[in-house]
């Protein structure tokens, strides 16, 4: 895979212009991504040397893929799956361009892999016990995650956050909300903190692994 190095993001400086389309070009059988496509893939607009991406950008790309996997349930995506998902998510048109310059709109590639809008919860007998709005659940899980992260270090405040959110859901749905918020907390808060610590030469991962081993052995 190759990257374009020309300055192609001028439309980002003018709010009245349409968003720059993301383009995957065929370059002698190799996919070539323009800047807009790179933004979709990595979730950021600064790449440094395009042939040697910084660790922080690579980590951002991994988190972008993990978000895709959590949202779609597809844990073995290819690059096109991820690009098309984020194009739809960010309101960007995604094109493939052949060697003649002809473009094909592939924004809807893999659209059928997204989660359904509504999910029916069943009890142990298989009887329906509730309906979950997936988009609402994911949005609330994101807010729940940040409410928790904001109060880190204040146990009383954390208890109040959990109590407040518990009152917004029935017990079954609250379990799903907690699971989604926990996954997002690790992906969107803890992982970036660990990345920053790694960059600063501060080893937090060893202590986490030791704590995890102690919990598994002692509890």
Tab-separated table of N, CA and C in Angstrom, residues 208-219:
chain	number	residue	atom	x	y	z
A	208	UNK	N	0.198	-3.355	35.367
A	208	UNK	CA	-1.151	-3.835	35.050
A	208	UNK	C	-1.167	-5.353	34.868
A	209	UNK	N	-0.169	-5.863	34.167
A	209	UNK	CA	-0.104	-7.317	33.958
A	209	UNK	C	0.062	-8.039	35.287
A	210	UNK	N	0.916	-7.496	36.172
A	210	UNK	CA	1.126	-8.125	37.479
A	210	UNK	C	-0.163	-8.084	38.303
A	211	UNK	N	-0.878	-6.969	38.253
A	211	UNK	CA	-2.139	-6.859	38.980
A	211	UNK	C	-3.160	-7.847	38.437
A	212	UNK	N	-3.198	-8.004	37.098
A	212	UNK	CA	-4.124	-8.950	36.492
A	212	UNK	C	-3.796	-10.382	36.900
A	213	UNK	N	-2.509	-10.732	36.913
A	213	UNK	CA	-2.091	-12.084	37.336
A	213	UNK	C	-2.482	-12.338	38.793
A	214	UNK	N	-2.253	-11.314	39.657
A	214	UNK	CA	-2.622	-11.487	41.068
A	214	UNK	C	-4.115	-11.709	41.240
A	215	UNK	N	-4.921	-10.962	40.448
A	215	UNK	CA	-6.373	-11.106	40.556
A	215	UNK	C	-6.810	-12.494	40.104
A	216	UNK	N	-6.239	-12.976	39.000
A	216	UNK	CA	-6.626	-14.292	38.502
A	216	UNK	C	-6.251	-15.396	39.486
A	217	UNK	N	-5.093	-15.230	40.156
A	217	UNK	CA	-4.617	-16.281	41.061
A	217	UNK	C	-5.272	-16.231	42.436
A	218	UNK	N	-5.664	-15.019	42.843
A	218	UNK	CA	-6.147	-14.875	44.220
A	218	UNK	C	-7.674	-14.825	44.338
A	219	UNK	N	-8.350	-14.488	43.284
A	219	UNK	CA	-9.802	-14.298	43.393
A	219	UNK	C	-10.565	-15.471	42.789
